[in-house]
Short mmCIF file of C-alpha atoms in Angstrom, two decimals:
data_model
loop_
_atom_site.label_atom_id
_atom_site.label_comp_id
_atom_site.label_asym_id
_atom_site.label_seq_id
_atom_site.Cartn_x
_atom_site.Cartn_y
_atom_site.Cartn_z
CA MET A 1 65.99 82.05 113.87
CA ASN A 2 68.39 82.58 116.72
CA LEU A 3 68.03 86.23 117.51
CA ASP A 4 70.29 86.28 120.55
CA ARG A 5 68.05 89.10 121.77
CA THR A 6 65.63 87.47 124.18
CA ASN A 7 64.77 90.68 126.02
CA LEU A 8 63.42 92.44 122.94
CA ASP A 9 60.27 92.20 120.93
CA VAL A 10 62.33 92.05 117.74
CA PRO A 11 60.41 92.52 114.49
CA ASP A 12 60.43 89.90 111.82
CA VAL A 13 63.98 88.95 110.84
CA ALA A 14 63.30 88.67 107.12
CA HIS A 15 61.80 92.15 107.19
CA LEU A 16 64.93 93.58 108.83
CA LEU A 17 67.25 91.84 106.36
CA ARG A 18 65.17 93.14 103.45
CA SER A 19 65.40 96.64 104.89
CA CYS A 20 69.17 96.33 105.16
CA ASP A 21 69.31 95.42 101.48
CA ALA A 22 66.98 98.23 100.52
CA LEU A 23 69.03 100.77 102.49
CA ALA A 24 72.30 99.53 100.98
CA ASP A 25 70.79 99.62 97.47
CA LEU A 26 69.74 103.24 97.97
CA ALA A 27 73.17 104.25 99.29
CA ARG A 28 74.88 102.41 96.44
CA GLN A 29 72.80 104.30 93.91
CA GLU A 30 73.46 107.70 95.50
CA THR A 31 77.20 107.27 96.08
CA LEU A 32 77.91 105.93 92.59
CA LYS A 33 76.39 109.08 91.11
CA TRP A 34 79.39 110.93 92.53
CA PHE A 35 82.22 108.41 92.76
CA ARG A 36 85.03 109.05 90.24
CA THR A 37 83.19 111.94 88.65
CA PRO A 38 85.25 114.84 87.28
CA GLY A 39 85.45 117.70 89.74
CA LEU A 40 85.10 115.46 92.79
CA ALA A 41 88.47 116.78 93.96
CA ALA A 42 88.66 118.69 97.19
CA ASP A 43 89.77 121.92 95.56
CA ASN A 44 86.18 122.49 94.47
CA LYS A 45 85.42 123.11 98.12
CA GLU A 46 88.02 125.87 98.19
CA ARG A 47 86.87 127.45 94.97
CA ASP A 48 83.13 127.85 95.31
CA GLY A 49 82.20 126.49 98.72
CA PHE A 50 80.65 123.34 97.23
CA ASP A 51 82.05 120.05 98.50
CA PRO A 52 80.93 117.15 96.30
CA VAL A 53 82.07 114.53 98.82
CA THR A 54 79.81 116.07 101.44
CA ALA A 55 77.04 116.20 98.85
CA ALA A 56 77.47 112.48 98.15
CA ASP A 57 77.54 111.72 101.88
CA ARG A 58 74.33 113.65 102.47
CA ALA A 59 72.49 112.29 99.44
CA SER A 60 73.33 108.76 100.55
CA GLU A 61 72.23 109.29 104.16
CA SER A 62 69.09 111.24 103.15
CA ALA A 63 67.93 108.42 100.91
CA MET A 64 68.39 105.92 103.74
CA ARG A 65 66.62 108.15 106.26
CA ALA A 66 63.64 108.59 103.93
CA TYR A 67 63.32 104.81 103.64
CA LEU A 68 63.49 104.37 107.41
CA ALA A 69 60.90 107.11 108.02
CA GLN A 70 58.50 105.21 105.80
CA HIS A 71 59.23 101.60 106.77
CA HIS A 72 60.54 101.84 110.34
CA PRO A 73 58.94 105.01 111.73
CA ASP A 74 59.36 103.94 115.37
CA ASP A 75 63.08 103.16 115.15
CA GLY A 76 65.76 105.68 116.01
CA ILE A 77 68.50 106.87 113.64
CA LEU A 78 72.12 107.75 114.44
CA GLY A 79 73.88 108.99 111.32
CA GLU A 80 77.04 110.86 110.49
CA GLU A 81 75.51 113.71 108.57
CA PHE A 82 72.26 114.74 110.34
CA ASP A 83 70.74 115.02 113.82
CA PRO A 84 69.76 111.83 115.68
CA VAL A 85 66.19 110.55 115.61
CA ASP A 86 64.97 109.18 118.95
CA SER A 87 63.86 105.56 119.11
CA ARG A 88 60.37 104.60 120.27
CA SER A 89 60.87 100.88 119.53
CA GLY A 90 64.15 100.29 121.38
CA LEU A 91 65.90 99.81 118.02
CA THR A 92 68.21 102.35 116.39
CA TRP A 93 69.71 102.33 112.88
CA VAL A 94 73.31 103.50 112.78
CA LEU A 95 74.37 104.89 109.40
CA ASP A 96 77.68 105.95 107.92
CA PRO A 97 76.79 106.89 104.34
CA ILE A 98 80.45 106.97 103.21
CA ASP A 99 83.05 105.49 105.55
CA GLY A 100 86.42 106.54 104.11
CA THR A 101 85.68 109.87 102.46
CA ARG A 102 89.36 110.32 101.61
CA ALA A 103 89.34 106.95 99.85
CA PHE A 104 86.14 107.97 98.05
CA LEU A 105 87.74 111.25 97.02
CA SER A 106 90.82 109.43 95.74
CA GLY A 107 88.89 106.96 93.59
CA THR A 108 89.98 103.82 95.46
CA PRO A 109 87.42 101.02 95.80
CA CYS A 110 87.99 100.59 99.56
CA TRP A 111 85.47 102.97 101.13
CA GLY A 112 82.07 101.66 102.13
CA VAL A 113 78.53 102.27 103.28
CA LEU A 114 77.89 101.14 106.86
CA ILE A 115 74.44 100.21 108.14
CA ALA A 116 73.79 98.69 111.56
CA LEU A 117 70.85 97.94 113.79
CA THR A 118 71.36 98.32 117.54
CA ASP A 119 69.43 97.83 120.74
CA ALA A 120 70.35 98.49 124.37
CA GLN A 121 72.95 95.70 124.19
CA GLY A 122 74.65 97.15 121.10
CA PRO A 123 74.82 96.33 117.37
CA PHE A 124 73.29 92.98 116.36
CA LEU A 125 72.91 93.35 112.57
CA GLY A 126 75.33 95.01 110.18
CA VAL A 127 76.06 95.67 106.52
CA ILE A 128 79.36 96.76 104.97
CA ASP A 129 78.59 97.63 101.35
CA GLN A 130 81.16 98.52 98.66
CA PRO A 131 79.12 100.03 95.85
CA TYR A 132 81.80 100.18 93.14
CA LEU A 133 82.86 96.55 93.66
CA GLY A 134 79.27 95.47 94.16
CA GLU A 135 80.21 93.68 97.36
CA ARG A 136 77.82 93.45 100.33
CA PHE A 137 78.97 91.91 103.63
CA VAL A 138 75.99 91.12 105.88
CA GLY A 139 76.18 89.72 109.41
CA GLY A 140 73.74 89.10 112.26
CA LEU A 141 70.36 87.46 112.96
CA GLY A 142 71.72 84.18 111.65
CA GLU A 143 73.25 85.71 108.50
CA ALA A 144 76.99 85.90 107.70
CA ARG A 145 77.43 86.29 103.98
CA LEU A 146 79.25 88.17 101.22
CA HIS A 147 77.09 88.87 98.18
CA GLY A 148 79.46 89.94 95.40
CA PRO A 149 80.23 90.00 91.70
CA HIS A 150 81.79 86.56 91.94
CA GLY A 151 78.82 85.00 93.80
CA THR A 152 77.70 84.53 97.41
CA THR A 153 80.00 83.06 100.03
CA ALA A 154 79.79 82.43 103.77
CA LEU A 155 81.72 84.80 106.03
CA GLN A 156 84.01 82.99 108.45
CA THR A 157 87.01 84.47 110.24
CA ARG A 158 90.43 82.83 110.01
CA ALA A 159 91.79 80.26 112.47
CA THR A 160 95.22 81.92 112.85
CA ARG A 161 96.25 81.36 116.49
CA GLU A 162 99.64 83.08 116.63
CA LEU A 163 100.28 86.81 116.31
CA ALA A 164 103.50 85.97 114.41
CA GLN A 165 101.28 84.57 111.61
CA ALA A 166 98.72 87.36 111.69
CA ILE A 167 97.94 89.97 109.01
CA LEU A 168 97.19 93.31 110.68
CA PHE A 169 95.35 96.25 109.10
CA THR A 170 94.92 99.78 110.36
CA THR A 171 94.27 103.38 109.42
CA PHE A 172 97.44 104.30 111.34
CA PRO A 173 99.78 106.16 110.82
CA GLU A 174 97.06 108.69 109.96
CA ILE A 175 95.16 108.42 113.25
CA GLY A 176 95.71 108.29 117.00
CA THR A 177 97.72 110.00 119.71
CA PRO A 178 101.47 109.32 120.13
CA ALA A 179 100.67 106.89 122.98
CA GLU A 180 98.11 105.08 120.81
CA ARG A 181 100.58 104.86 117.93
CA ALA A 182 103.20 103.39 120.30
CA ALA A 183 100.72 100.76 121.53
CA PHE A 184 99.85 99.92 117.96
CA ALA A 185 103.55 99.62 117.09
CA ARG A 186 103.99 96.94 119.78
CA VAL A 187 101.44 94.74 118.02
CA GLN A 188 102.79 95.63 114.58
CA GLY A 189 106.25 94.51 115.67
CA ARG A 190 104.97 90.99 116.38
CA ALA A 191 102.60 90.56 113.42
CA LEU A 192 103.47 88.84 110.15
CA LEU A 193 102.61 91.89 108.06
CA THR A 194 100.81 95.19 108.43
CA ARG A 195 98.85 97.09 105.81
CA PHE A 196 97.52 100.64 105.93
CA GLY A 197 94.69 102.80 104.78
CA MET A 198 91.77 100.48 104.02
CA ASP A 199 89.08 102.13 106.22
CA CYS A 200 86.00 99.92 106.77
CA TYR A 201 87.07 97.53 104.04
CA ALA A 202 89.64 96.07 106.44
CA TYR A 203 86.81 94.90 108.70
CA ALA A 204 85.11 93.27 105.72
CA LEU A 205 88.34 91.43 104.87
CA LEU A 206 88.58 90.22 108.45
CA ALA A 207 84.99 88.92 108.42
CA ALA A 208 85.68 87.16 105.11
CA GLY A 209 88.70 85.32 106.54
CA HIS A 210 91.47 87.08 104.59
CA ILE A 211 93.15 89.00 107.42
CA ASP A 212 93.41 88.55 111.19
CA LEU A 213 93.44 91.86 113.05
CA VAL A 214 92.26 95.46 112.70
CA ILE A 215 93.41 97.98 115.32
CA GLU A 216 92.26 101.59 115.29
CA ALA A 217 91.65 104.59 117.52
CA GLY A 218 89.48 107.68 117.51
CA LEU A 219 86.48 105.96 115.94
CA ASN A 220 82.92 107.22 116.08
CA PRO A 221 80.05 104.87 116.97
CA TYR A 222 78.86 104.87 113.34
CA ASP A 223 82.35 103.74 112.20
CA ILE A 224 82.26 100.51 114.18
CA ALA A 225 78.61 99.44 114.72
CA ALA A 226 78.21 97.64 111.38
CA PRO A 227 81.73 96.11 111.31
CA LEU A 228 81.16 94.83 114.86
CA ALA A 229 77.94 93.01 113.96
CA VAL A 230 79.39 91.57 110.73
CA ILE A 231 82.61 90.34 112.35
CA GLU A 232 80.88 88.80 115.39
CA ALA A 233 78.47 87.00 113.06
CA ALA A 234 81.52 85.62 111.19
CA GLY A 235 83.09 84.28 114.39
CA GLY A 236 85.42 87.15 115.30
CA VAL A 237 85.83 89.30 118.39
CA VAL A 238 85.46 93.11 118.51
CA THR A 239 86.16 95.10 121.69
CA ASP A 240 87.80 98.28 122.85
CA TRP A 241 91.52 98.08 123.75
CA GLN A 242 90.62 97.09 127.33
CA GLY A 243 88.42 94.19 126.19
CA GLY A 244 85.14 96.04 126.87
CA PRO A 245 82.27 96.89 124.51
CA ALA A 246 83.38 98.59 121.28
CA GLY A 247 80.04 99.94 120.09
CA GLY A 248 80.79 103.41 121.42
CA GLY A 249 83.85 103.85 119.17
CA GLY A 250 87.20 105.18 120.37
CA GLN A 251 90.01 102.61 120.56
CA VAL A 252 88.86 99.46 118.78
CA ILE A 253 90.40 96.05 118.12
CA ALA A 254 88.84 93.41 115.88
CA ALA A 255 90.33 89.92 115.85
CA ALA A 256 89.65 86.73 113.94
CA ASN A 257 89.36 84.75 117.17
CA ALA A 258 89.73 84.95 120.95
CA GLU A 259 93.34 83.70 121.07
CA LEU A 260 94.65 86.40 118.74
CA HIS A 261 92.51 88.99 120.50
CA ALA A 262 94.05 88.08 123.87
CA GLN A 263 97.62 88.30 122.52
CA ALA A 264 96.99 91.69 120.91
CA ILE A 265 95.21 93.40 123.83
CA ALA A 266 97.99 92.25 126.18
CA LEU A 267 100.48 94.14 123.98
CA LEU A 268 98.20 97.18 123.67
CA ALA A 269 97.95 97.36 127.49
CA GLU A 270 101.70 97.18 128.22
CA MET B 1 99.02 105.94 64.60
CA ASN B 2 101.61 108.06 66.26
CA LEU B 3 104.18 105.60 67.50
CA ASP B 4 106.64 108.16 68.84
CA ARG B 5 109.29 105.56 68.00
CA THR B 6 110.80 106.61 64.67
CA ASN B 7 114.04 104.68 65.08
CA LEU B 8 112.37 101.27 65.30
CA ASP B 9 110.76 98.92 62.87
CA VAL B 10 107.74 98.63 65.17
CA PRO B 11 105.34 95.78 64.40
CA ASP B 12 101.72 96.45 63.72
CA VAL B 13 100.13 98.46 66.55
CA ALA B 14 96.86 96.56 66.56
CA HIS B 15 98.79 93.33 66.90
CA LEU B 16 100.67 94.64 69.95
CA LEU B 17 97.49 95.90 71.61
CA ARG B 18 95.82 92.53 70.99
CA SER B 19 98.80 90.81 72.55
CA CYS B 20 98.57 93.06 75.59
CA ASP B 21 94.94 92.06 76.03
CA ALA B 22 95.72 88.38 75.53
CA LEU B 23 98.52 88.52 78.11
CA ALA B 24 96.35 90.35 80.62
CA ASP B 25 93.48 87.88 80.06
CA LEU B 26 95.83 84.96 80.76
CA ALA B 27 97.20 86.57 83.92
CA ARG B 28 93.69 87.42 85.08
CA GLN B 29 92.61 83.80 84.68
CA GLU B 30 95.64 82.43 86.54
CA THR B 31 95.64 84.89 89.44
CA LEU B 32 91.89 84.59 90.09
CA LYS B 33 92.34 80.82 90.56
CA TRP B 34 94.25 81.67 93.73
CA PHE B 35 92.96 85.04 94.95
CA ARG B 36 90.88 84.81 98.15
CA THR B 37 91.10 81.01 98.23
CA PRO B 38 91.22 79.31 101.64
CA GLY B 39 94.76 78.49 102.66
CA LEU B 40 96.29 81.38 100.74
CA ALA B 41 97.63 82.64 104.07
CA ALA B 42 101.35 82.87 104.57
CA ASP B 43 101.41 80.31 107.37
CA ASN B 44 101.03 77.58 104.76
CA LYS B 45 104.55 78.37 103.68
CA GLU B 46 105.77 77.66 107.20
CA ARG B 47 103.87 74.42 107.51
CA ASP B 48 104.68 72.47 104.38
CA GLY B 49 107.06 74.59 102.31
CA PHE B 50 104.35 75.47 99.77
CA ASP B 51 103.72 79.16 99.17
CA PRO B 52 100.47 79.71 97.24
CA VAL B 53 101.26 83.37 96.51
CA THR B 54 104.47 82.33 94.77
CA ALA B 55 102.51 79.63 92.96
CA ALA B 56 100.01 82.23 91.71
CA ASP B 57 102.85 84.58 90.71
CA ARG B 58 104.58 81.84 88.72
CA ALA B 59 101.44 80.48 87.10
CA SER B 60 100.56 83.98 85.94
CA GLU B 61 104.02 84.74 84.52
CA SER B 62 104.37 81.27 82.95
CA ALA B 63 101.11 81.69 81.06
CA MET B 64 102.25 85.07 79.72
CA ARG B 65 105.68 83.73 78.75
CA ALA B 66 104.13 80.81 76.86
CA TYR B 67 102.01 83.28 74.86
CA LEU B 68 105.02 85.44 74.06
CA ALA B 69 107.13 82.44 73.01
CA GLN B 70 104.44 81.56 70.48
CA HIS B 71 103.40 85.00 69.23
CA HIS B 72 106.49 87.17 69.78
CA PRO B 73 109.41 84.73 69.63
CA ASP B 74 111.99 87.41 68.75
CA ASP B 75 111.11 89.75 71.63
CA GLY B 76 112.89 89.68 74.96
CA ILE B 77 111.24 89.10 78.34
CA LEU B 78 112.08 90.64 81.69
CA GLY B 79 109.89 89.19 84.41
CA GLU B 80 109.87 89.03 88.17
CA GLU B 81 109.75 85.26 88.58
CA PHE B 82 112.04 83.73 85.91
CA ASP B 83 115.31 84.40 84.05
CA PRO B 84 115.37 87.08 81.37
CA VAL B 85 114.96 86.17 77.68
CA ASP B 86 117.25 88.13 75.34
CA SER B 87 115.63 90.27 72.66
CA ARG B 88 116.45 89.77 68.98
CA SER B 89 113.88 92.34 67.81
CA GLY B 90 114.92 95.30 69.97
CA LEU B 91 111.64 94.94 71.93
CA THR B 92 111.34 93.51 75.42
CA TRP B 93 108.20 92.64 77.39
CA VAL B 94 108.41 93.56 81.05
CA LEU B 95 106.12 91.47 83.28
CA ASP B 96 105.11 91.67 86.91
CA PRO B 97 102.59 88.85 87.30
CA ILE B 98 101.36 90.11 90.70
CA ASP B 99 102.42 93.59 91.80
CA GLY B 100 101.46 93.86 95.47
CA THR B 101 101.78 90.29 96.71
CA ARG B 102 100.98 91.40 100.26
CA ALA B 103 97.76 93.02 99.01
CA PHE B 104 96.99 89.83 97.09
CA LEU B 105 97.62 87.75 100.21
CA SER B 106 95.35 90.05 102.25
CA GLY B 107 92.42 89.83 99.85
CA THR B 108 92.38 93.54 98.94
CA PRO B 109 91.45 94.45 95.36
CA CYS B 110 94.42 96.81 94.90
CA TRP B 111 97.16 94.54 93.56
CA GLY B 112 97.65 94.27 89.81
CA VAL B 113 99.21 92.59 86.82
CA LEU B 114 101.78 94.78 85.05
CA ILE B 115 102.68 94.33 81.39
CA ALA B 116 104.91 96.71 79.43
CA LEU B 117 106.68 96.82 76.11
CA THR B 118 110.05 98.56 76.01
CA ASP B 119 112.71 99.43 73.48
CA ALA B 120 116.09 101.12 73.89
CA GLN B 121 114.31 104.35 74.83
CA GLY B 122 112.26 102.70 77.61
CA PRO B 123 108.63 101.67 78.10
CA PHE B 124 106.18 102.84 75.39
CA LEU B 125 103.15 100.60 75.97
CA GLY B 126 101.75 99.48 79.31
CA VAL B 127 98.87 97.66 80.96
CA ILE B 128 97.83 97.80 84.62
CA ASP B 129 95.20 95.08 85.08
CA GLN B 130 93.15 94.46 88.23
CA PRO B 131 91.65 91.00 87.74
CA TYR B 132 89.19 90.98 90.64
CA LEU B 133 87.73 94.39 89.73
CA GLY B 134 87.88 93.58 86.04
CA GLU B 135 89.66 96.88 85.38
CA ARG B 136 92.28 97.24 82.65
CA PHE B 137 94.25 100.49 82.28
CA VAL B 138 96.04 100.62 78.88
CA GLY B 139 98.35 103.38 77.71
CA GLY B 140 100.68 103.94 74.75
CA LEU B 141 100.71 103.75 70.93
CA GLY B 142 97.81 106.19 70.82
CA GLU B 143 95.78 104.38 73.47
CA ALA B 144 94.88 105.75 76.92
CA ARG B 145 91.84 103.92 78.22
CA LEU B 146 90.27 102.19 81.19
CA HIS B 147 88.18 99.16 80.30
CA GLY B 148 86.16 98.26 83.38
CA PRO B 149 82.95 96.89 84.79
CA HIS B 150 81.28 100.28 84.45
CA GLY B 151 82.34 100.78 80.79
CA THR B 152 85.29 102.25 78.91
CA THR B 153 86.63 105.71 79.69
CA ALA B 154 89.55 107.82 78.48
CA LEU B 155 92.52 108.14 80.80
CA GLN B 156 93.51 111.75 81.46
CA THR B 157 95.55 113.01 84.39
CA ARG B 158 94.26 115.82 86.60
CA ALA B 159 94.96 119.50 86.10
CA THR B 160 95.84 120.22 89.74
CA ARG B 161 98.62 122.84 89.65
CA GLU B 162 99.35 123.37 93.35
CA LEU B 163 100.89 120.86 95.72
CA ALA B 164 98.58 122.17 98.46
CA GLN B 165 95.64 120.78 96.44
CA ALA B 166 97.32 117.50 95.53
CA ILE B 167 96.39 113.97 96.63
CA LEU B 168 99.58 111.96 97.22
CA PHE B 169 99.84 108.16 97.31
CA THR B 170 102.73 105.96 98.35
CA THR B 171 103.77 102.59 99.69
CA PHE B 172 105.64 104.45 102.48
CA PRO B 173 105.95 103.99 105.47
CA GLU B 174 106.70 100.38 104.50
CA ILE B 175 109.56 101.16 102.10
CA GLY B 176 112.65 103.32 101.78
CA THR B 177 115.68 104.38 103.78
CA PRO B 178 115.38 106.96 106.60
CA ALA B 179 116.67 109.66 104.21
CA GLU B 180 114.11 108.66 101.60
CA ARG B 181 111.33 108.72 104.18
CA ALA B 182 112.42 112.19 105.27
CA ALA B 183 112.34 113.43 101.67
CA PHE B 184 108.92 111.92 101.22
CA ALA B 185 107.72 113.58 104.43
CA ARG B 186 108.66 117.02 103.03
CA VAL B 187 106.25 116.49 100.13
CA GLN B 188 103.63 114.91 102.37
CA GLY B 189 103.72 118.00 104.62
CA ARG B 190 102.67 120.20 101.70
CA ALA B 191 100.10 117.94 100.05
CA LEU B 192 96.34 118.09 100.63
CA LEU B 193 96.14 114.48 101.73
CA THR B 194 98.28 111.34 101.66
CA ARG B 195 97.15 107.75 101.37
CA PHE B 196 99.14 104.57 101.89
CA GLY B 197 99.47 101.03 100.68
CA MET B 198 97.88 100.90 97.23
CA ASP B 199 100.81 99.38 95.28
CA CYS B 200 100.42 99.68 91.48
CA TYR B 201 96.78 100.67 91.81
CA ALA B 202 97.92 104.15 92.85
CA TYR B 203 99.50 104.66 89.42
CA ALA B 204 96.24 103.57 87.79
CA LEU B 205 94.32 106.12 89.86
CA LEU B 206 96.79 108.82 88.79
CA ALA B 207 96.38 107.94 85.10
CA ALA B 208 92.59 108.00 85.51
CA GLY B 209 92.65 111.50 86.98
CA HIS B 210 91.64 110.71 90.56
CA ILE B 211 94.92 111.49 92.36
CA ASP B 212 97.90 113.72 91.63
CA LEU B 213 101.19 112.23 92.86
CA VAL B 214 102.78 108.87 93.60
CA ILE B 215 106.21 108.85 95.27
CA GLU B 216 108.09 105.64 95.99
CA ALA B 217 111.58 104.21 96.44
CA GLY B 218 113.31 100.87 96.04
CA LEU B 219 111.33 99.89 92.95
CA ASN B 220 112.35 97.24 90.45
CA PRO B 221 112.16 97.92 86.69
CA TYR B 222 109.15 95.61 86.37
CA ASP B 223 107.31 97.65 89.07
CA ILE B 224 107.40 100.87 87.08
CA ALA B 225 107.61 100.06 83.34
CA ALA B 226 103.85 99.61 82.81
CA PRO B 227 102.75 102.45 85.11
CA LEU B 228 105.21 104.75 83.33
CA ALA B 229 103.77 104.02 79.88
CA VAL B 230 100.15 104.28 81.08
CA ILE B 231 100.68 107.55 82.95
CA GLU B 232 102.65 109.22 80.14
CA ALA B 233 99.91 108.23 77.69
CA ALA B 234 97.38 109.88 80.02
CA GLY B 235 99.34 113.15 80.13
CA GLY B 236 101.39 112.66 83.29
CA VAL B 237 105.11 112.77 84.07
CA VAL B 238 107.14 109.89 85.52
CA THR B 239 110.83 110.28 86.42
CA ASP B 240 113.30 109.35 89.12
CA TRP B 241 113.65 111.78 92.04
CA GLN B 242 116.31 113.74 90.09
CA GLY B 243 114.06 114.20 87.06
CA GLY B 244 115.84 111.53 85.00
CA PRO B 245 114.46 108.35 83.36
CA ALA B 246 112.45 106.17 85.76
CA GLY B 247 112.38 102.95 83.73
CA GLY B 248 115.20 101.44 85.77
CA GLY B 249 113.25 101.62 89.03
CA GLY B 250 114.68 102.89 92.33
CA GLN B 251 113.33 106.26 93.48
CA VAL B 252 110.29 107.12 91.37
CA ILE B 253 107.89 110.05 91.22
CA ALA B 254 104.76 110.12 89.08
CA ALA B 255 102.87 113.39 88.72
CA ALA B 256 99.66 114.45 87.01
CA ASN B 257 101.46 117.25 85.20
CA ALA B 258 104.79 119.08 84.86
CA GLU B 259 103.96 121.85 87.36
CA LEU B 260 103.23 119.46 90.22
CA HIS B 261 106.21 117.36 89.25
CA ALA B 262 108.54 120.36 89.50
CA GLN B 263 107.19 121.37 92.92
CA ALA B 264 107.56 117.85 94.29
CA ILE B 265 111.07 117.09 93.01
CA ALA B 266 112.30 120.41 94.39
CA LEU B 267 111.16 119.26 97.85
CA LEU B 268 112.60 115.77 97.40
CA ALA B 269 115.99 117.30 96.51
CA GLU B 270 116.23 119.68 99.49
#
């Protein structure tokens, strides 16, 4: 059990991994009650003030918070939908109950539930769960695995060394300032191919060794904590655009390996 | 059995639907042999001249062609990967063994297998199959159904009447001429939200009532034949940007209903 967290009195690893599964199971159950249901469309919000996507988001996060209150009462919680809970243990759970609400609203299977565990050094355990597909990407505390409908496989990032061979994903052109979009375009111009609009699922694909780069901007901490832990556990590199810690959100780059990461941040910085 | 094809001596409907399933099963089997396998990456093509995505494409189409040669020897075939087969029956099968090869290459679950049956009036039976998800969208000859991992449901397009409430999907910004992108942008500016990069899966979402519009350009006939049949069977409208037949490809708009279609083509024509 290599915890890579020597300064912390970290609780039992198996217990934490079980809690990750329990949290993801609860979120899966809550989100699938709403996904692809009639009337999920945004115009409901206009008509009667009820927004079913927000309802799904809150139901998912509430279920996870209730579990944590019972099983990890001393840990903090940072979630998208409700106020933070202070940590007494030094550990904080970071929750995004539905990452990609527009994808969720549109019925695509590329949104996800994000669960991460952080300490003072940042995220060290993460889950990217896709409830409709039944895929769960788990990374950290010695784990790096996809549990899915076609079995369980090890997560390992790709060995692509040249940007000209790299597959790049992003939520651009929907996000970012003009300057950020221009920086992104410099990398896009050198990559093999670029795909758009996958939200957190792009990070899962990177951890699983199918793509090479994800570049985004304007992220919140709960958007990146779980992807960061999963990708680092799979051998990748996640930083901000200056090469510093990415756990705070903002401008984020995830790369399959250090060589690609160096090539991409050089272009982002130009 | 309303065939809507009074001028043709149409073979038994159940037989055609069984053949659609058999073809989609074969394509599912062949494509899943390659999807998400190590070494699927495009750089293999550079290294030794072998392109596994093309191999998957051809294996999938070859398996379907072999079935048709045995069970429908008088029907024509129009497929992406091999030469056309002339029709002696008046019917032609239109095959795209992997629509969205870049999605396939990237490991996303949003590519598909497209199978359509056409006569002189155009496509009248279509299948959009997503092998990894195990989802099969079938429309035509009285059928309009999704068979998936969470059961079987009827396909029915949404009732959204206003563009301001519509969810728009597209493969833009990756496709089209500058003029086409400008026309697209006029519709995008009025829509509730726009999502990118879903390939044929966007048409499936439209048929299933999750989104409202798909607008694309530069399509081939085999890209649109199956989506057209599935969406029309589900109550939607599919034409070119001038409101004419879309079966030939090129500029295509698919809408959940006639009202939305009229609003969108007026903007495209400006």
